[in-house]
Amino acid sequence: METYRYLHRFPMILILVGLVGVNSQFLIDPQSAEVTQGADHGLECVVNRTYLAGYYFVAWTKDSEVFSARNQIDKVALENINGEDPEDRYTITKIDQGNTGTYKLIIDSVKGVDSGNYQCVICQHPPTSYECTGITDFKSSVATFNVLYTTSVPEYPECTGLDSSATVSVGTQVEVTCVSEIGDPKVQLQWNKDGVPLSSTITEREDNNRLYLIYTFKAELSHTGMVLSCSSTSSHFTSYSESCSFNALNVVDMPVVATTSRAAEYEEESQTTPVSDYSSDSCASAINKSIKCLQIFGKYLDGN
């Protein structure tokens, strides 16, 4: 009650607390958001410019890595964070008004790679450049930016594990893999046999923003003609539906081997054997063997 009476007598205290808050350097913090791929989005912070006196400037960070200086994007730093992007989708506008500075980060046509934690920070810089030599303790709150997206690679999903002939020997343990970008929310991959979903002997793993769905089975003669396909869908993007498939499986009751011509083997052998390894005796022996072979072949042709 006493506190209320005190504040009631001094209303300006309430106003100052509302303006300054906990963070007196940043008057407006960037806000967290969730956006669908392809949309444009902006993040904004407003700074008290009195904290920029001397060699200090405002920079944007993503996942704690600086990628801007005042109103300029450091393209190399951004590429190190997001990976290569041929489009200049990031821009910054800067408006100074009195003791406040407004910094707005605009991202055009957002992609999944843009998801992350963004923050405005005050950096120290040397007199001759705007290189951030150190981030001060003056930082805005963190804004979590999340982009809902499906794969941006048209080749996905990709089916691997069988060649174009789709020929395997009976009894072979076959492993086929369907791979795609994970997406957000995660895409749903499904192996199908002749259009019917499969559920057994299937494993899933994630690695480096890729989703792998692996199907294993033992080839039987009855599998001949079977068509394996993999479909990819999204719970958020209901219109998204892509697939990949193999040619009809051909199961043979004999080993499937890759043939190599003797001429190719001889050429490889001659290239890897130094000339110094051939002596006159070995050459003579080889010639005698060749003559003997010709004699035997000649008798065969004569019917003897």
PDB file of C-alpha atoms in Angstrom:
ATOM      1  CA  MET A   1       0.000   0.000   0.000  1.00  0.00           C
ATOM      2  CA  GLU A   2       2.827   2.404   0.882  1.00  0.00           C
ATOM      3  CA  THR A   3       4.499   1.702  -2.464  1.00  0.00           C
ATOM      4  CA  TYR A   4       1.276   2.478  -4.329  1.00  0.00           C
ATOM      5  CA  ARG A   5       0.907   5.804  -2.478  1.00  0.00           C
ATOM      6  CA  TYR A   6       4.494   6.698  -3.324  1.00  0.00           C
ATOM      7  CA  LEU A   7       4.087   5.962  -7.024  1.00  0.00           C
ATOM      8  CA  HIS A   8       0.719   7.696  -7.083  1.00  0.00           C
ATOM      9  CA  ARG A   9       2.375  10.874  -5.796  1.00  0.00           C
ATOM     10  CA  PHE A  10       5.134  10.657  -8.427  1.00  0.00           C
ATOM     11  CA  PRO A  11       3.478   9.480 -11.722  1.00  0.00           C
ATOM     12  CA  MET A  12       6.563  10.420 -13.770  1.00  0.00           C
ATOM     13  CA  ILE A  13       8.334   7.415 -12.254  1.00  0.00           C
ATOM     14  CA  LEU A  14       5.767   5.146 -13.899  1.00  0.00           C
ATOM     15  CA  ILE A  15       6.334   6.846 -17.241  1.00  0.00           C
ATOM     16  CA  LEU A  16      10.109   6.488 -17.032  1.00  0.00           C
ATOM     17  CA  VAL A  17       9.886   2.843 -16.037  1.00  0.00           C
ATOM     18  CA  GLY A  18       7.627   2.211 -19.038  1.00  0.00           C
ATOM     19  CA  LEU A  19      10.030   3.936 -21.435  1.00  0.00           C
ATOM     20  CA  VAL A  20      13.305   2.652 -20.084  1.00  0.00           C
ATOM     21  CA  GLY A  21      12.288  -0.781 -18.780  1.00  0.00           C
ATOM     22  CA  VAL A  22      14.992  -3.261 -18.005  1.00  0.00           C
ATOM     23  CA  ASN A  23      16.939  -2.497 -21.186  1.00  0.00           C
ATOM     24  CA  SER A  24      17.553   1.260 -21.516  1.00  0.00           C
ATOM     25  CA  GLN A  25      19.765   0.882 -24.601  1.00  0.00           C
ATOM     26  CA  PHE A  26      17.090  -0.676 -26.841  1.00  0.00           C
ATOM     27  CA  LEU A  27      13.705   1.001 -26.602  1.00  0.00           C
ATOM     28  CA  ILE A  28      12.024  -1.496 -28.968  1.00  0.00           C
ATOM     29  CA  ASP A  29      13.154  -5.095 -29.309  1.00  0.00           C
ATOM     30  CA  PRO A  30      12.749  -7.301 -32.400  1.00  0.00           C
ATOM     31  CA  GLN A  31       9.750  -9.631 -32.152  1.00  0.00           C
ATOM     32  CA  SER A  32       9.620 -13.397 -32.644  1.00  0.00           C
ATOM     33  CA  ALA A  33       7.536 -14.611 -35.591  1.00  0.00           C
ATOM     34  CA  GLU A  34       6.617 -17.650 -37.665  1.00  0.00           C
ATOM     35  CA  VAL A  35       6.299 -17.056 -41.412  1.00  0.00           C
ATOM     36  CA  THR A  36       5.566 -19.249 -44.438  1.00  0.00           C
ATOM     37  CA  GLN A  37       8.250 -19.556 -47.111  1.00  0.00           C
ATOM     38  CA  GLY A  38       8.133 -16.981 -49.901  1.00  0.00           C
ATOM     39  CA  ALA A  39       6.795 -14.109 -47.798  1.00  0.00           C
ATOM     40  CA  ASP A  40       8.748 -10.937 -47.004  1.00  0.00           C
ATOM     41  CA  HIS A  41       9.423 -10.209 -43.352  1.00  0.00           C
ATOM     42  CA  GLY A  42      10.967  -7.432 -41.268  1.00  0.00           C
ATOM     43  CA  LEU A  43      12.613  -7.347 -37.840  1.00  0.00           C
ATOM     44  CA  GLU A  44      12.981  -3.995 -36.089  1.00  0.00           C
ATOM     45  CA  CYS A  45      14.827  -2.562 -33.133  1.00  0.00           C
ATOM     46  CA  VAL A  46      15.011   0.991 -31.806  1.00  0.00           C
ATOM     47  CA  VAL A  47      18.142   2.081 -29.946  1.00  0.00           C
ATOM     48  CA  ASN A  48      18.930   4.942 -27.606  1.00  0.00           C
ATOM     49  CA  ARG A  49      21.638   6.706 -29.633  1.00  0.00           C
ATOM     50  CA  THR A  50      23.382   8.114 -26.564  1.00  0.00           C
ATOM     51  CA  TYR A  51      24.921   4.657 -26.203  1.00  0.00           C
ATOM     52  CA  LEU A  52      26.525   4.993 -29.643  1.00  0.00           C
ATOM     53  CA  ALA A  53      28.717   7.961 -28.703  1.00  0.00           C
ATOM     54  CA  GLY A  54      32.323   7.285 -29.571  1.00  0.00           C
ATOM     55  CA  TYR A  55      33.286   4.238 -31.578  1.00  0.00           C
ATOM     56  CA  TYR A  56      30.112   2.182 -31.326  1.00  0.00           C
ATOM     57  CA  PHE A  57      27.452   1.106 -33.814  1.00  0.00           C
ATOM     58  CA  VAL A  58      24.399  -1.151 -34.040  1.00  0.00           C
ATOM     59  CA  ALA A  59      24.750  -4.567 -35.693  1.00  0.00           C
ATOM     60  CA  TRP A  60      22.411  -7.473 -36.343  1.00  0.00           C
ATOM     61  CA  THR A  61      23.343 -11.007 -35.327  1.00  0.00           C
ATOM     62  CA  LYS A  62      21.912 -14.365 -36.259  1.00  0.00           C
ATOM     63  CA  ASP A  63      22.578 -17.219 -33.863  1.00  0.00           C
ATOM     64  CA  SER A  64      25.133 -14.955 -32.109  1.00  0.00           C
ATOM     65  CA  GLU A  65      27.109 -14.270 -35.335  1.00  0.00           C
ATOM     66  CA  VAL A  66      27.424 -10.643 -36.544  1.00  0.00           C
ATOM     67  CA  PHE A  67      26.433 -10.119 -40.199  1.00  0.00           C
ATOM     68  CA  SER A  68      25.915  -6.341 -40.493  1.00  0.00           C
ATOM     69  CA  ALA A  69      27.428  -2.945 -39.654  1.00  0.00           C
ATOM     70  CA  ARG A  70      25.018  -0.048 -39.220  1.00  0.00           C
ATOM     71  CA  ASN A  71      22.863  -0.278 -42.375  1.00  0.00           C
ATOM     72  CA  GLN A  72      25.196  -2.479 -44.426  1.00  0.00           C
ATOM     73  CA  ILE A  73      25.018  -6.265 -44.834  1.00  0.00           C
ATOM     74  CA  ASP A  74      28.307  -8.150 -44.554  1.00  0.00           C
ATOM     75  CA  LYS A  75      27.687 -10.609 -47.399  1.00  0.00           C
ATOM     76  CA  VAL A  76      30.669 -12.801 -46.554  1.00  0.00           C
ATOM     77  CA  ALA A  77      29.613 -13.125 -42.919  1.00  0.00           C
ATOM     78  CA  LEU A  78      26.011 -13.841 -43.937  1.00  0.00           C
ATOM     79  CA  GLU A  79      27.160 -16.516 -46.397  1.00  0.00           C
ATOM     80  CA  ASN A  80      29.185 -18.152 -43.639  1.00  0.00           C
ATOM     81  CA  ILE A  81      25.997 -18.333 -41.547  1.00  0.00           C
ATOM     82  CA  ASN A  82      23.363 -19.217 -44.160  1.00  0.00           C
ATOM     83  CA  GLY A  83      25.416 -20.755 -46.934  1.00  0.00           C
ATOM     84  CA  GLU A  84      25.716 -19.470 -50.490  1.00  0.00           C
ATOM     85  CA  ASP A  85      22.728 -17.521 -51.777  1.00  0.00           C
ATOM     86  CA  PRO A  86      22.944 -15.800 -55.188  1.00  0.00           C
ATOM     87  CA  GLU A  87      20.105 -13.433 -54.296  1.00  0.00           C
ATOM     88  CA  ASP A  88      20.592 -10.334 -52.128  1.00  0.00           C
ATOM     89  CA  ARG A  89      17.527 -10.937 -49.967  1.00  0.00           C
ATOM     90  CA  TYR A  90      18.741  -9.113 -46.813  1.00  0.00           C
ATOM     91  CA  THR A  91      18.627  -5.317 -46.512  1.00  0.00           C
ATOM     92  CA  ILE A  92      18.721  -2.871 -43.581  1.00  0.00           C
ATOM     93  CA  THR A  93      17.055   0.516 -43.295  1.00  0.00           C
ATOM     94  CA  LYS A  94      18.303   3.022 -40.710  1.00  0.00           C
ATOM     95  CA  ILE A  95      16.385   6.102 -39.545  1.00  0.00           C
ATOM     96  CA  ASP A  96      17.811   8.509 -36.957  1.00  0.00           C
ATOM     97  CA  GLN A  97      15.419  10.820 -35.157  1.00  0.00           C
ATOM     98  CA  GLY A  98      16.667  12.790 -32.195  1.00  0.00           C
ATOM     99  CA  ASN A  99      18.205  10.432 -29.665  1.00  0.00           C
ATOM    100  CA  THR A 100      16.672   7.323 -31.221  1.00  0.00           C
ATOM    101  CA  GLY A 101      17.798   5.189 -34.126  1.00  0.00           C
ATOM    102  CA  THR A 102      15.508   2.693 -35.860  1.00  0.00           C
ATOM    103  CA  TYR A 103      17.132  -0.299 -37.538  1.00  0.00           C
ATOM    104  CA  LYS A 104      14.911  -2.537 -39.640  1.00  0.00           C
ATOM    105  CA  LEU A 105      16.166  -5.820 -41.109  1.00  0.00           C
ATOM    106  CA  ILE A 106      14.136  -6.857 -44.156  1.00  0.00           C
ATOM    107  CA  ILE A 107      14.328 -10.393 -45.555  1.00  0.00           C
ATOM    108  CA  ASP A 108      12.742 -10.904 -48.979  1.00  0.00           C
ATOM    109  CA  SER A 109      11.173 -14.230 -50.031  1.00  0.00           C
ATOM    110  CA  VAL A 110      12.094 -16.009 -46.809  1.00  0.00           C
ATOM    111  CA  LYS A 111      13.479 -19.540 -46.959  1.00  0.00           C
ATOM    112  CA  GLY A 112      14.046 -22.276 -44.419  1.00  0.00           C
ATOM    113  CA  VAL A 113      17.691 -21.234 -44.126  1.00  0.00           C
ATOM    114  CA  ASP A 114      16.557 -17.877 -42.689  1.00  0.00           C
ATOM    115  CA  SER A 115      15.187 -19.495 -39.518  1.00  0.00           C
ATOM    116  CA  GLY A 116      17.190 -18.632 -36.421  1.00  0.00           C
ATOM    117  CA  ASN A 117      17.627 -16.353 -33.422  1.00  0.00           C
ATOM    118  CA  TYR A 118      18.095 -12.672 -34.324  1.00  0.00           C
ATOM    119  CA  GLN A 119      19.295  -9.863 -32.087  1.00  0.00           C
ATOM    120  CA  CYS A 120      20.378  -6.216 -32.211  1.00  0.00           C
ATOM    121  CA  VAL A 121      23.699  -5.570 -30.483  1.00  0.00           C
ATOM    122  CA  ILE A 122      26.003  -2.607 -29.948  1.00  0.00           C
ATOM    123  CA  CYS A 123      29.479  -3.235 -31.332  1.00  0.00           C
ATOM    124  CA  GLN A 124      32.758  -1.466 -30.756  1.00  0.00           C
ATOM    125  CA  HIS A 125      34.748  -0.489 -33.860  1.00  0.00           C
ATOM    126  CA  PRO A 126      38.151   1.048 -34.631  1.00  0.00           C
ATOM    127  CA  PRO A 127      38.400   4.718 -35.759  1.00  0.00           C
ATOM    128  CA  THR A 128      39.075   3.822 -39.404  1.00  0.00           C
ATOM    129  CA  SER A 129      36.350   1.230 -40.114  1.00  0.00           C
ATOM    130  CA  TYR A 130      33.058  -0.229 -38.999  1.00  0.00           C
ATOM    131  CA  GLU A 131      34.463  -3.653 -38.273  1.00  0.00           C
ATOM    132  CA  CYS A 132      32.967  -5.119 -35.110  1.00  0.00           C
ATOM    133  CA  THR A 133      35.946  -5.710 -32.863  1.00  0.00           C
ATOM    134  CA  GLY A 134      33.794  -6.693 -29.910  1.00  0.00           C
ATOM    135  CA  ILE A 135      30.158  -7.009 -28.915  1.00  0.00           C
ATOM    136  CA  THR A 136      29.312  -4.988 -25.817  1.00  0.00           C
ATOM    137  CA  ASP A 137      26.917  -6.073 -23.094  1.00  0.00           C
ATOM    138  CA  PHE A 138      24.261  -3.850 -24.679  1.00  0.00           C
ATOM    139  CA  LYS A 139      21.932  -6.188 -26.559  1.00  0.00           C
ATOM    140  CA  SER A 140      18.261  -6.370 -27.426  1.00  0.00           C
ATOM    141  CA  SER A 141      16.156  -9.363 -26.511  1.00  0.00           C
ATOM    142  CA  VAL A 142      16.427 -12.364 -28.845  1.00  0.00           C
ATOM    143  CA  ALA A 143      13.767 -12.778 -31.544  1.00  0.00           C
ATOM    144  CA  THR A 144      13.192 -16.334 -32.757  1.00  0.00           C
ATOM    145  CA  PHE A 145      12.312 -16.311 -36.449  1.00  0.00           C
ATOM    146  CA  ASN A 146      10.895 -19.555 -37.817  1.00  0.00           C
ATOM    147  CA  VAL A 147      10.144 -20.239 -41.481  1.00  0.00           C
ATOM    148  CA  LEU A 148       7.684 -22.952 -42.457  1.00  0.00           C
ATOM    149  CA  TYR A 149       8.984 -24.521 -45.662  1.00  0.00           C
ATOM    150  CA  THR A 150       9.176 -27.562 -47.884  1.00  0.00           C
ATOM    151  CA  THR A 151      12.193 -28.709 -49.892  1.00  0.00           C
ATOM    152  CA  SER A 152      13.660 -26.095 -52.219  1.00  0.00           C
ATOM    153  CA  VAL A 153      15.521 -28.709 -54.299  1.00  0.00           C
ATOM    154  CA  PRO A 154      13.407 -29.939 -57.239  1.00  0.00           C
ATOM    155  CA  GLU A 155      15.273 -33.272 -57.367  1.00  0.00           C
ATOM    156  CA  TYR A 156      13.893 -34.276 -53.954  1.00  0.00           C
ATOM    157  CA  PRO A 157      12.745 -36.766 -52.957  1.00  0.00           C
ATOM    158  CA  GLU A 158      15.548 -38.871 -54.480  1.00  0.00           C
ATOM    159  CA  CYS A 159      15.499 -42.686 -54.660  1.00  0.00           C
ATOM    160  CA  THR A 160      18.883 -44.444 -54.474  1.00  0.00           C
ATOM    161  CA  GLY A 161      20.061 -48.056 -54.125  1.00  0.00           C
ATOM    162  CA  LEU A 162      19.171 -49.605 -57.508  1.00  0.00           C
ATOM    163  CA  ASP A 163      20.571 -48.851 -60.958  1.00  0.00           C
ATOM    164  CA  SER A 164      18.456 -48.232 -64.037  1.00  0.00           C
ATOM    165  CA  SER A 165      18.148 -51.973 -64.795  1.00  0.00           C
ATOM    166  CA  ALA A 166      16.821 -52.677 -61.276  1.00  0.00           C
ATOM    167  CA  THR A 167      18.275 -56.190 -61.613  1.00  0.00           C
ATOM    168  CA  VAL A 168      19.289 -58.173 -58.523  1.00  0.00           C
ATOM    169  CA  SER A 169      20.052 -61.838 -57.763  1.00  0.00           C
ATOM    170  CA  VAL A 170      17.608 -63.927 -55.805  1.00  0.00           C
ATOM    171  CA  GLY A 171      18.538 -63.934 -52.112  1.00  0.00           C
ATOM    172  CA  THR A 172      20.252 -60.529 -52.289  1.00  0.00           C
ATOM    173  CA  GLN A 173      19.714 -58.214 -49.332  1.00  0.00           C
ATOM    174  CA  VAL A 174      18.484 -55.056 -51.042  1.00  0.00           C
ATOM    175  CA  GLU A 175      18.646 -51.610 -49.395  1.00  0.00           C
ATOM    176  CA  VAL A 176      16.988 -48.603 -51.019  1.00  0.00           C
ATOM    177  CA  THR A 177      16.996 -45.066 -49.634  1.00  0.00           C
ATOM    178  CA  CYS A 178      14.652 -42.123 -50.090  1.00  0.00           C
ATOM    179  CA  VAL A 179      16.244 -38.771 -49.224  1.00  0.00           C
ATOM    180  CA  SER A 180      14.816 -35.248 -48.928  1.00  0.00           C
ATOM    181  CA  GLU A 181      15.354 -31.958 -47.164  1.00  0.00           C
ATOM    182  CA  ILE A 182      13.717 -32.165 -43.753  1.00  0.00           C
ATOM    183  CA  GLY A 183      11.467 -29.108 -44.095  1.00  0.00           C
ATOM    184  CA  ASP A 184       9.489 -27.421 -41.325  1.00  0.00           C
ATOM    185  CA  PRO A 185       7.287 -29.081 -40.339  1.00  0.00           C
ATOM    186  CA  LYS A 186       9.244 -32.212 -41.237  1.00  0.00           C
ATOM    187  CA  VAL A 187       8.169 -33.732 -44.541  1.00  0.00           C
ATOM    188  CA  GLN A 188       6.583 -37.175 -44.442  1.00  0.00           C
ATOM    189  CA  LEU A 189       8.365 -39.789 -46.552  1.00  0.00           C
ATOM    190  CA  GLN A 190       6.673 -43.075 -47.434  1.00  0.00           C
ATOM    191  CA  TRP A 191       7.971 -46.133 -49.295  1.00  0.00           C
ATOM    192  CA  ASN A 192       5.367 -47.851 -51.481  1.00  0.00           C
ATOM    193  CA  LYS A 193       5.275 -51.245 -53.196  1.00  0.00           C
ATOM    194  CA  ASP A 194       3.135 -51.166 -56.336  1.00  0.00           C
ATOM    195  CA  GLY A 195       1.412 -48.105 -54.878  1.00  0.00           C
ATOM    196  CA  VAL A 196       0.690 -49.749 -51.508  1.00  0.00           C
ATOM    197  CA  PRO A 197       2.410 -48.203 -48.428  1.00  0.00           C
ATOM    198  CA  LEU A 198       5.113 -50.313 -46.760  1.00  0.00           C
ATOM    199  CA  SER A 199       5.611 -50.319 -43.000  1.00  0.00           C
ATOM    200  CA  SER A 200       8.015 -53.165 -42.110  1.00  0.00           C
ATOM    201  CA  THR A 201      11.837 -53.219 -42.280  1.00  0.00           C
ATOM    202  CA  ILE A 202      11.920 -49.422 -42.652  1.00  0.00           C
ATOM    203  CA  THR A 203      14.236 -47.116 -40.716  1.00  0.00           C
ATOM    204  CA  GLU A 204      14.468 -43.318 -40.635  1.00  0.00           C
ATOM    205  CA  ARG A 205      17.366 -41.041 -39.784  1.00  0.00           C
ATOM    206  CA  GLU A 206      18.256 -37.350 -40.005  1.00  0.00           C
ATOM    207  CA  ASP A 207      21.613 -35.848 -40.865  1.00  0.00           C
ATOM    208  CA  ASN A 208      22.722 -32.351 -41.951  1.00  0.00           C
ATOM    209  CA  ASN A 209      19.168 -31.105 -42.629  1.00  0.00           C
ATOM    210  CA  ARG A 210      18.410 -34.211 -44.673  1.00  0.00           C
ATOM    211  CA  LEU A 211      15.823 -36.899 -43.979  1.00  0.00           C
ATOM    212  CA  TYR A 212      16.575 -40.509 -44.979  1.00  0.00           C
ATOM    213  CA  LEU A 213      14.000 -43.299 -45.186  1.00  0.00           C
ATOM    214  CA  ILE A 214      15.625 -46.714 -45.702  1.00  0.00           C
ATOM    215  CA  TYR A 215      13.796 -49.857 -46.827  1.00  0.00           C
ATOM    216  CA  THR A 216      15.521 -53.277 -46.764  1.00  0.00           C
ATOM    217  CA  PHE A 217      14.287 -56.613 -48.061  1.00  0.00           C
ATOM    218  CA  LYS A 218      15.561 -59.964 -49.330  1.00  0.00           C
ATOM    219  CA  ALA A 219      15.002 -60.382 -53.055  1.00  0.00           C
ATOM    220  CA  GLU A 220      12.754 -63.260 -54.118  1.00  0.00           C
ATOM    221  CA  LEU A 221      11.702 -64.404 -57.572  1.00  0.00           C
ATOM    222  CA  SER A 222       8.161 -63.350 -56.692  1.00  0.00           C
ATOM    223  CA  HIS A 223       9.408 -59.739 -56.440  1.00  0.00           C
ATOM    224  CA  THR A 224       9.995 -59.622 -60.205  1.00  0.00           C
ATOM    225  CA  GLY A 225       7.943 -56.791 -61.691  1.00  0.00           C
ATOM    226  CA  MET A 226       7.568 -55.032 -58.342  1.00  0.00           C
ATOM    227  CA  VAL A 227       7.755 -51.219 -58.542  1.00  0.00           C
ATOM    228  CA  LEU A 228       9.164 -49.355 -55.532  1.00  0.00           C
ATOM    229  CA  SER A 229       8.348 -45.667 -55.135  1.00  0.00           C
ATOM    230  CA  CYS A 230       8.763 -43.041 -52.412  1.00  0.00           C
ATOM    231  CA  SER A 231       6.315 -40.205 -51.810  1.00  0.00           C
ATOM    232  CA  SER A 232       6.917 -36.950 -49.938  1.00  0.00           C
ATOM    233  CA  THR A 233       4.113 -34.849 -48.390  1.00  0.00           C
ATOM    234  CA  SER A 234       3.748 -32.079 -45.786  1.00  0.00           C
ATOM    235  CA  SER A 235       1.155 -31.657 -43.040  1.00  0.00           C
ATOM    236  CA  HIS A 236       1.304 -27.850 -43.442  1.00  0.00           C
ATOM    237  CA  PHE A 237       1.611 -27.499 -47.213  1.00  0.00           C
ATOM    238  CA  THR A 238      -1.326 -29.679 -48.248  1.00  0.00           C
ATOM    239  CA  SER A 239      -0.757 -29.066 -51.961  1.00  0.00           C
ATOM    240  CA  TYR A 240       2.825 -30.341 -51.770  1.00  0.00           C
ATOM    241  CA  SER A 241       3.240 -33.895 -53.084  1.00  0.00           C
ATOM    242  CA  GLU A 242       6.328 -35.254 -54.833  1.00  0.00           C
ATOM    243  CA  SER A 243       7.659 -38.752 -55.497  1.00  0.00           C
ATOM    244  CA  CYS A 244      10.472 -40.801 -57.009  1.00  0.00           C
ATOM    245  CA  SER A 245      10.575 -44.427 -58.161  1.00  0.00           C
ATOM    246  CA  PHE A 246      12.675 -47.205 -59.687  1.00  0.00           C
ATOM    247  CA  ASN A 247      12.024 -49.247 -62.800  1.00  0.00           C
ATOM    248  CA  ALA A 248      10.224 -52.569 -62.259  1.00  0.00           C
ATOM    249  CA  LEU A 249      12.415 -54.937 -60.241  1.00  0.00           C
ATOM    250  CA  ASN A 250      14.047 -57.805 -62.149  1.00  0.00           C
ATOM    251  CA  VAL A 251      15.046 -60.717 -59.880  1.00  0.00           C
ATOM    252  CA  VAL A 252      17.234 -63.390 -61.545  1.00  0.00           C
ATOM    253  CA  ASP A 253      18.224 -66.804 -60.254  1.00  0.00           C
ATOM    254  CA  MET A 254      21.946 -66.314 -60.892  1.00  0.00           C
ATOM    255  CA  PRO A 255      24.715 -64.000 -59.725  1.00  0.00           C
ATOM    256  CA  VAL A 256      24.653 -60.513 -61.183  1.00  0.00           C
ATOM    257  CA  VAL A 257      28.260 -59.587 -61.973  1.00  0.00           C
ATOM    258  CA  ALA A 258      29.932 -56.755 -63.774  1.00  0.00           C
ATOM    259  CA  THR A 259      32.021 -58.055 -66.707  1.00  0.00           C
ATOM    260  CA  THR A 260      35.418 -56.665 -67.617  1.00  0.00           C
ATOM    261  CA  SER A 261      37.094 -57.375 -70.941  1.00  0.00           C
ATOM    262  CA  ARG A 262      40.504 -59.107 -70.920  1.00  0.00           C
ATOM    263  CA  ALA A 263      41.791 -56.360 -73.182  1.00  0.00           C
ATOM    264  CA  ALA A 264      40.946 -53.772 -70.559  1.00  0.00           C
ATOM    265  CA  GLU A 265      42.641 -55.867 -67.877  1.00  0.00           C
ATOM    266  CA  TYR A 266      45.742 -56.255 -70.067  1.00  0.00           C
ATOM    267  CA  GLU A 267      45.851 -52.541 -70.719  1.00  0.00           C
ATOM    268  CA  GLU A 268      45.620 -51.819 -67.019  1.00  0.00           C
ATOM    269  CA  GLU A 269      48.313 -54.409 -66.266  1.00  0.00           C
ATOM    270  CA  SER A 270      50.665 -53.021 -68.920  1.00  0.00           C
ATOM    271  CA  GLN A 271      50.233 -49.511 -67.548  1.00  0.00           C
ATOM    272  CA  THR A 272      51.056 -50.569 -63.990  1.00  0.00           C
ATOM    273  CA  THR A 273      53.997 -52.881 -64.807  1.00  0.00           C
ATOM    274  CA  PRO A 274      57.340 -51.061 -65.277  1.00  0.00           C
ATOM    275  CA  VAL A 275      59.258 -51.859 -68.459  1.00  0.00           C
ATOM    276  CA  SER A 276      62.275 -52.776 -66.327  1.00  0.00           C
ATOM    277  CA  ASP A 277      60.306 -55.753 -64.924  1.00  0.00           C
ATOM    278  CA  TYR A 278      60.347 -57.447 -68.347  1.00  0.00           C
ATOM    279  CA  SER A 279      63.575 -59.417 -68.954  1.00  0.00           C
ATOM    280  CA  SER A 280      64.649 -61.029 -72.235  1.00  0.00           C
ATOM    281  CA  ASP A 281      64.003 -64.454 -70.673  1.00  0.00           C
ATOM    282  CA  SER A 282      60.475 -63.582 -69.659  1.00  0.00           C
ATOM    283  CA  CYS A 283      59.762 -62.143 -73.086  1.00  0.00           C
ATOM    284  CA  ALA A 284      61.118 -65.276 -74.774  1.00  0.00           C
ATOM    285  CA  SER A 285      58.999 -67.432 -72.498  1.00  0.00           C
ATOM    286  CA  ALA A 286      55.913 -65.423 -73.373  1.00  0.00           C
ATOM    287  CA  ILE A 287      56.646 -65.755 -77.110  1.00  0.00           C
ATOM    288  CA  ASN A 288      57.121 -69.524 -76.826  1.00  0.00           C
ATOM    289  CA  LYS A 289      53.816 -69.824 -74.994  1.00  0.00           C
ATOM    290  CA  SER A 290      52.085 -67.788 -77.680  1.00  0.00           C
ATOM    291  CA  ILE A 291      53.547 -70.004 -80.435  1.00  0.00           C
ATOM    292  CA  LYS A 292      52.448 -73.111 -78.562  1.00  0.00           C
ATOM    293  CA  CYS A 293      48.917 -71.710 -78.255  1.00  0.00           C
ATOM    294  CA  LEU A 294      48.813 -70.991 -81.976  1.00  0.00           C
ATOM    295  CA  GLN A 295      49.953 -74.546 -82.757  1.00  0.00           C
ATOM    296  CA  ILE A 296      47.233 -76.031 -80.550  1.00  0.00           C
ATOM    297  CA  PHE A 297      44.651 -73.697 -82.062  1.00  0.00           C
ATOM    298  CA  GLY A 298      45.764 -74.680 -85.573  1.00  0.00           C
ATOM    299  CA  LYS A 299      45.329 -78.393 -84.798  1.00  0.00           C
ATOM    300  CA  TYR A 300      41.854 -77.630 -83.430  1.00  0.00           C
ATOM    301  CA  LEU A 301      40.869 -75.935 -86.673  1.00  0.00           C
ATOM    302  CA  ASP A 302      42.190 -78.900 -88.700  1.00  0.00           C
ATOM    303  CA  GLY A 303      40.073 -81.253 -86.602  1.00  0.00           C
ATOM    304  CA  ASN A 304      43.099 -83.106 -85.178  1.00  0.00           C
TER     305      ASN A 304
END
